[in-house]
Tab-separated table of C-alpha atoms in Angstrom:
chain	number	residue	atom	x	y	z
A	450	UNK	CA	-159.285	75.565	-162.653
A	451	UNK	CA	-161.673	73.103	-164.416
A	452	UNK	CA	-160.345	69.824	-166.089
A	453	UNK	CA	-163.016	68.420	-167.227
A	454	UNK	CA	-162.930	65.917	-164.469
A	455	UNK	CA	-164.210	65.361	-160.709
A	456	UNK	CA	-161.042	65.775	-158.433
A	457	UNK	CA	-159.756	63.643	-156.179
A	458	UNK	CA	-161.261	63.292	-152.833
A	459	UNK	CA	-157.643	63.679	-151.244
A	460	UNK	CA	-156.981	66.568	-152.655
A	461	UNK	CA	-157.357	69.281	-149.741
A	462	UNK	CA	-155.440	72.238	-150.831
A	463	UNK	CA	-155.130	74.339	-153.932
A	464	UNK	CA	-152.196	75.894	-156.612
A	465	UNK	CA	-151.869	79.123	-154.528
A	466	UNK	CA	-151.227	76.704	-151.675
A	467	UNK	CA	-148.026	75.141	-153.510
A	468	UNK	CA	-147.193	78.567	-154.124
A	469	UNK	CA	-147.312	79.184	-151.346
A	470	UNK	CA	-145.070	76.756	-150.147
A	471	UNK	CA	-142.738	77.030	-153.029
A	472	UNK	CA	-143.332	74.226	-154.477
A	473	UNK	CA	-142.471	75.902	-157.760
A	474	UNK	CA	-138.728	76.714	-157.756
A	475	UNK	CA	-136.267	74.330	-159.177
A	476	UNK	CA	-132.588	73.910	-159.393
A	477	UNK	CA	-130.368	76.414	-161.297
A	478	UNK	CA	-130.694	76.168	-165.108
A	479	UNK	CA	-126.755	74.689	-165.225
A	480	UNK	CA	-127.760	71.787	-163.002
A	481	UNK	CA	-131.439	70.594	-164.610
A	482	UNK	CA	-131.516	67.268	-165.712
A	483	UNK	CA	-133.289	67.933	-169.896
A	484	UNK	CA	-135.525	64.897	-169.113
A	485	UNK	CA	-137.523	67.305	-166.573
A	486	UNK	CA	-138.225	69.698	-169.340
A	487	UNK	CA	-142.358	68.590	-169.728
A	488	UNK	CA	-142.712	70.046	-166.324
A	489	UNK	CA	-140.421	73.413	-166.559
A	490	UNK	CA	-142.357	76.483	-167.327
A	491	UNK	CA	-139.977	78.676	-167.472
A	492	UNK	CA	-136.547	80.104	-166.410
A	493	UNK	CA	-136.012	83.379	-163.778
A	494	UNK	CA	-132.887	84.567	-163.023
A	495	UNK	CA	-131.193	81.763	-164.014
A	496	UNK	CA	-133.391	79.270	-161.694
A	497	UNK	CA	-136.350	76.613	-163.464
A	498	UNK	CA	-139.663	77.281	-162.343
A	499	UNK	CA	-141.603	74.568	-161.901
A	500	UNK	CA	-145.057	74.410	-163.367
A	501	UNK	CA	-147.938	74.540	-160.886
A	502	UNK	CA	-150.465	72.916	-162.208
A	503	UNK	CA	-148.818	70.157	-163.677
A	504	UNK	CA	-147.509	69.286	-160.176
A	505	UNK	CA	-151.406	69.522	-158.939
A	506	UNK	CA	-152.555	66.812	-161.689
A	507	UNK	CA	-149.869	64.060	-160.905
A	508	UNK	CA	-149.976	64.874	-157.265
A	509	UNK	CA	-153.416	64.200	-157.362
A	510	UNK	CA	-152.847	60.858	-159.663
A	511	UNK	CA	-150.059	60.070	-157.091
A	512	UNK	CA	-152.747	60.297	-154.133
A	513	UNK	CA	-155.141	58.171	-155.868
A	514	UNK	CA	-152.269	55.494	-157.195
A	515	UNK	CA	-150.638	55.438	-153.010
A	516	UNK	CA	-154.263	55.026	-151.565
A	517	UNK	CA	-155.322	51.889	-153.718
A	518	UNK	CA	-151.892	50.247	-152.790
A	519	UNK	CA	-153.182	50.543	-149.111
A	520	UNK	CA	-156.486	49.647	-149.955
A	521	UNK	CA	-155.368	46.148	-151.199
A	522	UNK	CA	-153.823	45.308	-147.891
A	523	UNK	CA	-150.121	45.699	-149.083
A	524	UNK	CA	-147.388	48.557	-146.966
A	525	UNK	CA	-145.925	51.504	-147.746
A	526	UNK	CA	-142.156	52.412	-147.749
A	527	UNK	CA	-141.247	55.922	-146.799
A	528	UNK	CA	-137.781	56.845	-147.496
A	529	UNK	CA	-136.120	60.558	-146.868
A	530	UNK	CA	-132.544	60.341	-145.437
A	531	UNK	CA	-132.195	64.187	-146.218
A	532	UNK	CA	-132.063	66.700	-143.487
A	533	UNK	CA	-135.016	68.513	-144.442
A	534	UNK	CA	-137.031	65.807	-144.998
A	535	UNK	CA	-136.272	63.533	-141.866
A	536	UNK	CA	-138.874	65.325	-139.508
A	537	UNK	CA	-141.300	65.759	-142.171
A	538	UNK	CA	-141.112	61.518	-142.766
A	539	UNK	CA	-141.414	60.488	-139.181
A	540	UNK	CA	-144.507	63.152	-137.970
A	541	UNK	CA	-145.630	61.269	-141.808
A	542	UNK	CA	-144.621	57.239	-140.754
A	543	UNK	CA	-146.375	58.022	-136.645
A	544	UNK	CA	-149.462	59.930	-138.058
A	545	UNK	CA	-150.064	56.571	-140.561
A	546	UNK	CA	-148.275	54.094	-138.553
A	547	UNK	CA	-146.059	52.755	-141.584
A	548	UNK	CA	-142.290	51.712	-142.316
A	549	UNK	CA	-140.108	54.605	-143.024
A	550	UNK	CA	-136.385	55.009	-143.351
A	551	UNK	CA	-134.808	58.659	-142.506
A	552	UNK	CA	-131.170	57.962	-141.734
A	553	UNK	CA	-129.727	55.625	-144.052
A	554	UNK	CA	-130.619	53.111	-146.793
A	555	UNK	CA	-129.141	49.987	-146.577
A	556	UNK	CA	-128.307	49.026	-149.534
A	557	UNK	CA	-130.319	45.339	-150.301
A	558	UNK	CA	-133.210	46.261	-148.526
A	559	UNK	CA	-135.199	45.084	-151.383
A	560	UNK	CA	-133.397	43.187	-153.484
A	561	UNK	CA	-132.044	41.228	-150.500
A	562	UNK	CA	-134.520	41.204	-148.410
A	563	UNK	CA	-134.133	37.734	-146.423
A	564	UNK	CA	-131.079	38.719	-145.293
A	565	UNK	CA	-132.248	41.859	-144.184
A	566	UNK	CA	-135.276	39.904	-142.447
A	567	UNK	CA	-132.910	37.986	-140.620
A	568	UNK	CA	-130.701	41.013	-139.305
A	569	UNK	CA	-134.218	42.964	-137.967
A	570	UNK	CA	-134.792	39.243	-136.215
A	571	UNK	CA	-131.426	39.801	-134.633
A	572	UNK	CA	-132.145	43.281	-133.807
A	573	UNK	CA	-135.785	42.740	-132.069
A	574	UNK	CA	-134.180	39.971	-129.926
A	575	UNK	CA	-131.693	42.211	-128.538
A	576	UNK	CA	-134.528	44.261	-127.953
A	577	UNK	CA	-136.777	41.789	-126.181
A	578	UNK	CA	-133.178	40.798	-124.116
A	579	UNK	CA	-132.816	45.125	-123.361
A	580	UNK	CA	-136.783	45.314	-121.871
A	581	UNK	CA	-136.585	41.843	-119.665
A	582	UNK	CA	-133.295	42.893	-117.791
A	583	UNK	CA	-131.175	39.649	-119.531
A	584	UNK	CA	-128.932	42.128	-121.380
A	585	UNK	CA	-127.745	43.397	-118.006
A	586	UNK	CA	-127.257	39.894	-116.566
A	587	UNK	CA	-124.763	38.882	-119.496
A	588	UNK	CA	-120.785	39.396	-118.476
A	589	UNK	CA	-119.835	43.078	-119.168
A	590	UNK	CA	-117.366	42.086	-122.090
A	591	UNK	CA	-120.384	40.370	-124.160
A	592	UNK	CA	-122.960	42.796	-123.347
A	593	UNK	CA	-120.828	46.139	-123.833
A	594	UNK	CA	-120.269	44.253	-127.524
A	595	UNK	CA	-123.793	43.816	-127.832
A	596	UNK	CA	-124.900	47.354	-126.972
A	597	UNK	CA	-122.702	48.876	-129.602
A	598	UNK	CA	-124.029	46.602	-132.294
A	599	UNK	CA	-127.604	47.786	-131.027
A	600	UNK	CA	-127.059	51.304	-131.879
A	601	UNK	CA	-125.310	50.180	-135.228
A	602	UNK	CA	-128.630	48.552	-135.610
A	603	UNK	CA	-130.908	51.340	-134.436
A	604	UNK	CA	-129.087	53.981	-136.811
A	605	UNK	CA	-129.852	51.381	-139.840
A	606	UNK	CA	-133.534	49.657	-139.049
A	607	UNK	CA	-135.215	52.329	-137.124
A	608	UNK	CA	-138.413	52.543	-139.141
A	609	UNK	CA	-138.381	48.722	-140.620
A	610	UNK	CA	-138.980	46.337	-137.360
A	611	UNK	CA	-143.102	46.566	-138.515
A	612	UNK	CA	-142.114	45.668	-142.406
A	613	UNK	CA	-142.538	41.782	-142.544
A	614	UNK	CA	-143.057	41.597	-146.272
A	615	UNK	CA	-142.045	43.564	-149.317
A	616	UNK	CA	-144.172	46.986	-149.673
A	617	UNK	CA	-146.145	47.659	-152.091
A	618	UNK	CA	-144.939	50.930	-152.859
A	619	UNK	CA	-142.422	53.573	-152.086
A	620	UNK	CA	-142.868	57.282	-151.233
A	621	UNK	CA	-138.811	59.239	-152.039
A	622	UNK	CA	-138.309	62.452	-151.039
A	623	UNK	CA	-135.275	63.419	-153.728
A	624	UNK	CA	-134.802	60.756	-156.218
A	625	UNK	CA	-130.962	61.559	-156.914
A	626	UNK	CA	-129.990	61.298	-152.838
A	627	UNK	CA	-131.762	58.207	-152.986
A	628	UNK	CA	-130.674	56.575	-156.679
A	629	UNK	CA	-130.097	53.268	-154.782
A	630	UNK	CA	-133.823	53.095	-153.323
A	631	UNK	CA	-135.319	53.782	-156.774
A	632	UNK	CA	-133.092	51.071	-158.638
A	633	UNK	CA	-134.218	47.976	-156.166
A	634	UNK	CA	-137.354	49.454	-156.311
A	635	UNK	CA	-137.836	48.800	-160.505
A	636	UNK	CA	-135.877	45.839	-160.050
A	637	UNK	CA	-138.388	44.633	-158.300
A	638	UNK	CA	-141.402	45.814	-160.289
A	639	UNK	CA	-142.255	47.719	-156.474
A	640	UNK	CA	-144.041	51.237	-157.428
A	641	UNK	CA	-142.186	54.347	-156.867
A	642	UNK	CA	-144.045	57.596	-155.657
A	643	UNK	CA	-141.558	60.180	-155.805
A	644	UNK	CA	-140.940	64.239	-155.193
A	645	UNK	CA	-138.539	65.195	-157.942
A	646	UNK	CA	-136.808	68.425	-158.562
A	647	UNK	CA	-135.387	69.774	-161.810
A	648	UNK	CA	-132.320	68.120	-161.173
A	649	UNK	CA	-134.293	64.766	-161.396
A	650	UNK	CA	-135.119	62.113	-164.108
A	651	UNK	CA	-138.655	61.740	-163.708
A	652	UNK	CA	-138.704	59.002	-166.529
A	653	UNK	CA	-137.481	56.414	-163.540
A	654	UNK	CA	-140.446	56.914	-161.399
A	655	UNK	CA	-143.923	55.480	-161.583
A	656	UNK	CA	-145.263	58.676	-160.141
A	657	UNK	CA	-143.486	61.802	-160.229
A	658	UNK	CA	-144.555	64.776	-158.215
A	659	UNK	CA	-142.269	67.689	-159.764
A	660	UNK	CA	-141.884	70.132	-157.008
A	661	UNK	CA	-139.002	72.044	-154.384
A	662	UNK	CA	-137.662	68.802	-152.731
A	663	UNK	CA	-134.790	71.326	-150.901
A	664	UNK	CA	-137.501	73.015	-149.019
A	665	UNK	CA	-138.709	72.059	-145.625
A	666	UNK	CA	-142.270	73.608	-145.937
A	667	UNK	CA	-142.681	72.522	-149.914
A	668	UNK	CA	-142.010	68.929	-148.522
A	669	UNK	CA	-144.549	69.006	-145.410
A	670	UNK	CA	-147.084	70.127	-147.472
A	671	UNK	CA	-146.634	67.759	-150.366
A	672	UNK	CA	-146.643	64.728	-147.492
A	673	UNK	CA	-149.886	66.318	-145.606
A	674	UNK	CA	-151.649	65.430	-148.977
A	675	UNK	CA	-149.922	61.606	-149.633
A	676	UNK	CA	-150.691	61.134	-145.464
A	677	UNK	CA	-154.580	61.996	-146.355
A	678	UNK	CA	-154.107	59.478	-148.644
A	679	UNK	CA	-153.007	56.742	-147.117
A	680	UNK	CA	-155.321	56.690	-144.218
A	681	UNK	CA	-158.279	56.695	-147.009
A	682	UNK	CA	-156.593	53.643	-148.555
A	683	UNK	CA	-156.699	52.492	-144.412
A	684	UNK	CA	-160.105	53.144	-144.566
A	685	UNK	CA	-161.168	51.620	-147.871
A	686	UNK	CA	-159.675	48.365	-146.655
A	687	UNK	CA	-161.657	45.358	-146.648
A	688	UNK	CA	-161.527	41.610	-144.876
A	689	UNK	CA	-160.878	39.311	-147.400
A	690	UNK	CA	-163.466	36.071	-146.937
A	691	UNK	CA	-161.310	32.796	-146.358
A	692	UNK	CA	-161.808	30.147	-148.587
A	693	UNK	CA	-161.779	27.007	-146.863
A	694	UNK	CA	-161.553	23.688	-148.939
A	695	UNK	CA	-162.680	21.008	-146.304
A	696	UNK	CA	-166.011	22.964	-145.987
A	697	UNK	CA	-168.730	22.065	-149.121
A	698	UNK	CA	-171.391	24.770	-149.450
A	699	UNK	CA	-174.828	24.169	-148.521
A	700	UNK	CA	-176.999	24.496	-151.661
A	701	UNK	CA	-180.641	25.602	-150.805
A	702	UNK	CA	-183.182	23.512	-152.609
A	703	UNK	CA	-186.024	25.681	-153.621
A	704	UNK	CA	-189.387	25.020	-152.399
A	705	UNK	CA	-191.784	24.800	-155.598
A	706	UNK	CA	-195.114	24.706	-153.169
A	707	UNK	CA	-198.154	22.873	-154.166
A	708	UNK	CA	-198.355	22.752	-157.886
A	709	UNK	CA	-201.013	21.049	-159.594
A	710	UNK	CA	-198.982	19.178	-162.727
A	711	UNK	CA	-195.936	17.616	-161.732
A	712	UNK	CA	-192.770	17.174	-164.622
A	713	UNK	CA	-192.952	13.700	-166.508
A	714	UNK	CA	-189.515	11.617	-165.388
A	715	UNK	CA	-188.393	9.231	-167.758
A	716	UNK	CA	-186.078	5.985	-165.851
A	717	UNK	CA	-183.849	4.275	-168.086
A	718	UNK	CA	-184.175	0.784	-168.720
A	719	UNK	CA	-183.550	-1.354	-166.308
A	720	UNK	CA	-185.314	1.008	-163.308
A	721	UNK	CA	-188.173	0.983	-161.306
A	722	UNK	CA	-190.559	3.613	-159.739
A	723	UNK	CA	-190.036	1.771	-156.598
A	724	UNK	CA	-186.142	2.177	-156.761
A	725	UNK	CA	-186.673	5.621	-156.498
A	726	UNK	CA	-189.279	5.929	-153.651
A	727	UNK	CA	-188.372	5.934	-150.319
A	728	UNK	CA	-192.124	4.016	-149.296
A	729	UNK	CA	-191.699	1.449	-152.507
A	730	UNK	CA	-188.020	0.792	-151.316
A	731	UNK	CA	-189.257	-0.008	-147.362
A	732	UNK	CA	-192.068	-2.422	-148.561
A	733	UNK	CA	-189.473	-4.375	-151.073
A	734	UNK	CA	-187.526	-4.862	-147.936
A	735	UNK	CA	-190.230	-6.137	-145.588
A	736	UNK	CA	-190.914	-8.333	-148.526
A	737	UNK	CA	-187.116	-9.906	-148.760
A	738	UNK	CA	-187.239	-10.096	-145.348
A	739	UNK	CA	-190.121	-12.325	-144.475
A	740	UNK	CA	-188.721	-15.436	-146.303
A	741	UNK	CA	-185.368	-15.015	-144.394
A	742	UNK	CA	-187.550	-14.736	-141.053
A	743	UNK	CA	-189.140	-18.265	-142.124
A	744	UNK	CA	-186.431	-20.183	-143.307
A	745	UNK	CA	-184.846	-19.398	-139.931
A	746	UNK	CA	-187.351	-20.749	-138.314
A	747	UNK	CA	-187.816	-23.883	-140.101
A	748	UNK	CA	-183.998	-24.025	-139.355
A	749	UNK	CA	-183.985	-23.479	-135.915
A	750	UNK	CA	-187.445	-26.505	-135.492
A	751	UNK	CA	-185.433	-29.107	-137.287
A	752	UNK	CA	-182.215	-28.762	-134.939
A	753	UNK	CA	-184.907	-29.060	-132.249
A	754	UNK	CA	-185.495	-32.515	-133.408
A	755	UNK	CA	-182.968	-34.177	-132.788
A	756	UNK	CA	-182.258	-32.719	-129.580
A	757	UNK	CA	-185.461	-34.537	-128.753
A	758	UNK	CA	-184.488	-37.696	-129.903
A	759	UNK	CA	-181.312	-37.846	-127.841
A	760	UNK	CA	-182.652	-37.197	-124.637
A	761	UNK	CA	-184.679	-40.422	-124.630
A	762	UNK	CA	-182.100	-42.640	-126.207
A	763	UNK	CA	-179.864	-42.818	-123.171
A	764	UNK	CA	-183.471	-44.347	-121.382
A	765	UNK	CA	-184.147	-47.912	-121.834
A	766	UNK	CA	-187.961	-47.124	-122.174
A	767	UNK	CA	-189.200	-48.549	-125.351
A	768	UNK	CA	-192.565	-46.060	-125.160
A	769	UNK	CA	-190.383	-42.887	-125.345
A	770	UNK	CA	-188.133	-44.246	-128.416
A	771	UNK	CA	-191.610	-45.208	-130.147
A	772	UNK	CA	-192.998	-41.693	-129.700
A	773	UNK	CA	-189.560	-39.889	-130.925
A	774	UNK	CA	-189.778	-42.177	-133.995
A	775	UNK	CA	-192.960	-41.051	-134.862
A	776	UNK	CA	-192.202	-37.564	-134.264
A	777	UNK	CA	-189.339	-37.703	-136.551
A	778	UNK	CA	-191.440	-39.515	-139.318
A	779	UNK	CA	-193.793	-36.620	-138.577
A	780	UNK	CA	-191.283	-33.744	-139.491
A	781	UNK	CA	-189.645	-35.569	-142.025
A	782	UNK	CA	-193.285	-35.425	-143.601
A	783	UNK	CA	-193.950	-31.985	-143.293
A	784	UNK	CA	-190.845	-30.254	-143.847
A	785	UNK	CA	-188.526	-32.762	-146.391
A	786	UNK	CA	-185.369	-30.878	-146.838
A	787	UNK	CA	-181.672	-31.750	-147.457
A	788	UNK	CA	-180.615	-31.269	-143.782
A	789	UNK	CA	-183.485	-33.320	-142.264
A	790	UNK	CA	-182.424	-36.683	-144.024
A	791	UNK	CA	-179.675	-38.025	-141.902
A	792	UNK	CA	-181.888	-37.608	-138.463
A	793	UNK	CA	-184.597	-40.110	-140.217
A	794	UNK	CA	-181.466	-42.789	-141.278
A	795	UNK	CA	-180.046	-42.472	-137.721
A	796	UNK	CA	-183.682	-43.214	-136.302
A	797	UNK	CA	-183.528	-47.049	-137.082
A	798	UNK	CA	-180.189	-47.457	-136.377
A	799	UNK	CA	-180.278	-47.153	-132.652
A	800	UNK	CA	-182.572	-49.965	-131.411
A	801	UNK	CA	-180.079	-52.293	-132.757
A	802	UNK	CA	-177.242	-50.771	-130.727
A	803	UNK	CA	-179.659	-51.376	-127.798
A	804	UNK	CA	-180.581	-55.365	-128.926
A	805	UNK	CA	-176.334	-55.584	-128.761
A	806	UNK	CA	-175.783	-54.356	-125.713
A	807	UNK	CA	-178.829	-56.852	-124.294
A	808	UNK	CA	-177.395	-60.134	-125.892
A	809	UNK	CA	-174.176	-59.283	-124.285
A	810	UNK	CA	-176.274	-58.714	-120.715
A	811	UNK	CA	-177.705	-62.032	-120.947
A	812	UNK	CA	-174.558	-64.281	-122.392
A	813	UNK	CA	-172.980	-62.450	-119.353
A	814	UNK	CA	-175.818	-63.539	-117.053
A	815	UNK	CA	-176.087	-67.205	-118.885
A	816	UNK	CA	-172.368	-67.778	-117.958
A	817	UNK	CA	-172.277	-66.835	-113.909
A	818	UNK	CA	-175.004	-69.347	-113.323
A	819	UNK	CA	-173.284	-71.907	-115.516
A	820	UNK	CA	-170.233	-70.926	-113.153
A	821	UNK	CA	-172.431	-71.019	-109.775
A	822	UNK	CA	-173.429	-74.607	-110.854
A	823	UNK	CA	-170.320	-75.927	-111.434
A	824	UNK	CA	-169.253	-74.887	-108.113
A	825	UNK	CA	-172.066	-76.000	-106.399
C-alpha cells in the first residue's frame, strides 16, 4: 500500500497485522453511533466492519501527534478502567514509566486538579508513615482508620502519585466507558488520543483510532504501536538551555590584524584625540598633577616659617630674633602670597612685648634698692 508519502518511523506492523488482531469488527449495526460512518466499510451479518486502512493512516498520525507531546517535555495520561484493557495499560504505563489510571476515574482529575494534588499529598504521606514503621506506632483506633482510607486511596490514585502537573495528552481505551475523561479533557484544551469503536463519536477526539476496543488482543496491539511511540518522543527529548538574567553575554571583539589604512573617526565638537587615548589621558594627568605637587610644597615651607620664628622668641638672645627677622623678610620676598602676610606683621610686634616686660624688670629693681636704703 503506497500513499504517496514516507511512513512513520513508529509504525512496526502492517494491515494484515490488525487483521489479524481484529481490529476490524465493530459493534452491531443497531448500536453504531452514524457519526462513525467515514470509517465503516461495510456491514456482515448484521455487525460494522471497520475499515483497515483508514485505522492504519490515523494510527499512524496518532503515533506521530503522542510522540511530539513527549518530545516537548510534557506527560502522558493513560486511562482504561475496562476489564480488557486494564492489563494491557499497566504492562503499557511500566514499559514507558508514565501516569495511567485502570480502575476508576475520579471525576475532577483535570478540571480540579489542586484538589486532587492535595489528596495524592495526603496519600504519599501515609505512604512515607507505612515504609518508616510510624503507622504502626499510632494507637490502633487512628491507624486501623487510616489503613482503610489507604486502600480507598490506592483503588483511586494508583497510577497518578508521578503526575505533578497537567499532561499533555491522553491515551482512552473506549471513549463511551470513559465520557467523563474525554469532557475534562476538551475542557481543558488537553489532547485526546483515543481507540473508538462503532459505537463511538469520533468527532470528540483529537485523534481517533477506529478499531475493536472489546478485544483484548486488538487493544495490545494497538498500545505496542502508541508505547513505540512514546519512548521515541523519550528519546527525541532535549535539555532546554536556562536563561539566566544576572549573567550579560560576553561579546567577542574581532581581531582585524595589521591593516595598513585605518577608518577616519570624526569627534564632535568639544573632544579631543587625547580624551580618547589611554597614553594622551596619562600624560594630561601627570601634567595636572605637578602644580598640585608644588603648591603643596610651597604650603608646607611657609608653615615651616613660623615654626622657626617661635622657637627663638621664648630666648632673650637678640642675635637669634635678628636672624629670624631676616629670614622672614627673605620668604616674604620670594614667595608673596595671601597666607604669608600676617607672619611678616607679627615679626615687629614682638620686640616690643620684650622692651615691656624689661621696663617692668628694672622699675621692679629701681624700687627694692630705694626700699633697702630707706631701711638702712
Amino acid at each position: 500500500m503506497s500513499w504517496g508519502f514516507e511512513p512513520s518511523k513508529y509504525m512496526n506492523i502492517t494491515v494484515k497485522d490488525l487483521l489479524d488482531a481484529g481490529v476490524h469488527f465493530g459493534h452491531q449495526v443497531r448500536r453504531w453511533n452514524p457519526k462513525s460512518k467515514p470509517y465503516v466499510y461495510a456491514n456482515r451479518h448484521g455487525i460494522s466492519i471497520i475499515d483497515l486502512e483508514k485505522t492504519y493512516d490515523l494510527l499512524e498520525k496518532a503515533c506521530d501527534a503522542i510522540a511530539d507531546v513527549v518530545a516537548s517535555g510534557k506527560s502522558v495520561l493513560l486511562v482504561g478502567t475496562k476489564r480488557q484493557a486494564e492489563e494491557p495499560i499497566r504492562e503499557m504505563a511500566a514499559a514507558t514509566n508514565t501516569s495511567f489510571c485502570v480502575n476508576r476515574w475520579m471525576g475532577g482529575t483535570l478540571t480540579n486538579f489542586q484538589t486532587v494534588s492535595t489528596s495524592l499529598a495526603k496519600y504519599k504521606k501515609y505512604l512515607r508513615m507505612e515504609e518508616d514503621g510510624s503507622l504502626d506506632a499510632l494507637p490502633g483506633k487512628e491507624g486501623a482508620a487510616i489503613k482503610r482510607q489507604m486502600s480507598r486511596m490506592h483503588r483511586n490514585f494508583e497510577g497518578l502519585l508521578d503526575l505533578k502537573s497537567l499532561p499533555g495528552a491522553l491515551f482512552i481505551i473506549d471513549t463511551n466507558n470513559e465520557s467523563i475523561a474525554v469532557t475534562e479533557a476538551n475542557r481543558m484544551k488537553i489532547p485526546v488520543i483515543a481507540l473508538v469503536d462503532s459505537n463511538s463519536d469520533p468527532t470528540l477526539i483529537d485523534h481517533p483510532i477506529p478499531g475493536n476496543d472489546d478485544s483484548t488482543k486488538s487493544i495490545r496491539i494497538v498500545i505496542d504501536v502508541i508505547s513505540e511511540a512514546i519512548q521515541g518522543g523519550f528519546a527525541r527529548r532535549t535539555e532546554v538551555p536556562t536563561h539566566r538574567r544576572d549573567i550579560t553575554p560576553v561579546t567577542q571583539e574581532p581581531e582585524f590584524g595589521d591593516q595598513g589604512d585605518e577608518p577616519e573617526v570624526t569627534l564632535p565638537e568639544g573632544y579631543e584625540d587625547m580624551d580618547f587615548d589611554d597614553r594622551g589621558r596619562d600624560s594630561r594627568d601627570e601634567a595636572e598633577a605637578k602644580p598640585a605637587e608644588e603648591k603643596v610644597e610651597a604650603v608646607a615651607a611657609v608653615e615651616e616659617a613660623p615654626a622657626a620664628e617661635d622657637a627663638p622668641a621664648v630666648e632673650d638672645e637678640p642675635p637669634a630674633k635678628a636672624e629670624s627677622e631676616e629670614s622672614t623678610e627673605e620668604a616674604t620676598s620670594e614667595e608673596p602670597s595671601v597666607e604669608e602676610a600676617p607672619a611678616v606683621e607679627e615679626a615687629p610686634e614682638e620686640p616690643a612685648v620684650e622692651e615691656e616686660v624689661s621696663e617692668e624688670a628694672n622699675s621692679e629693681e629701681a624700687k627694692d634698692a630705694d626700699e633697702d636704703t630707706s631701711k638702712a
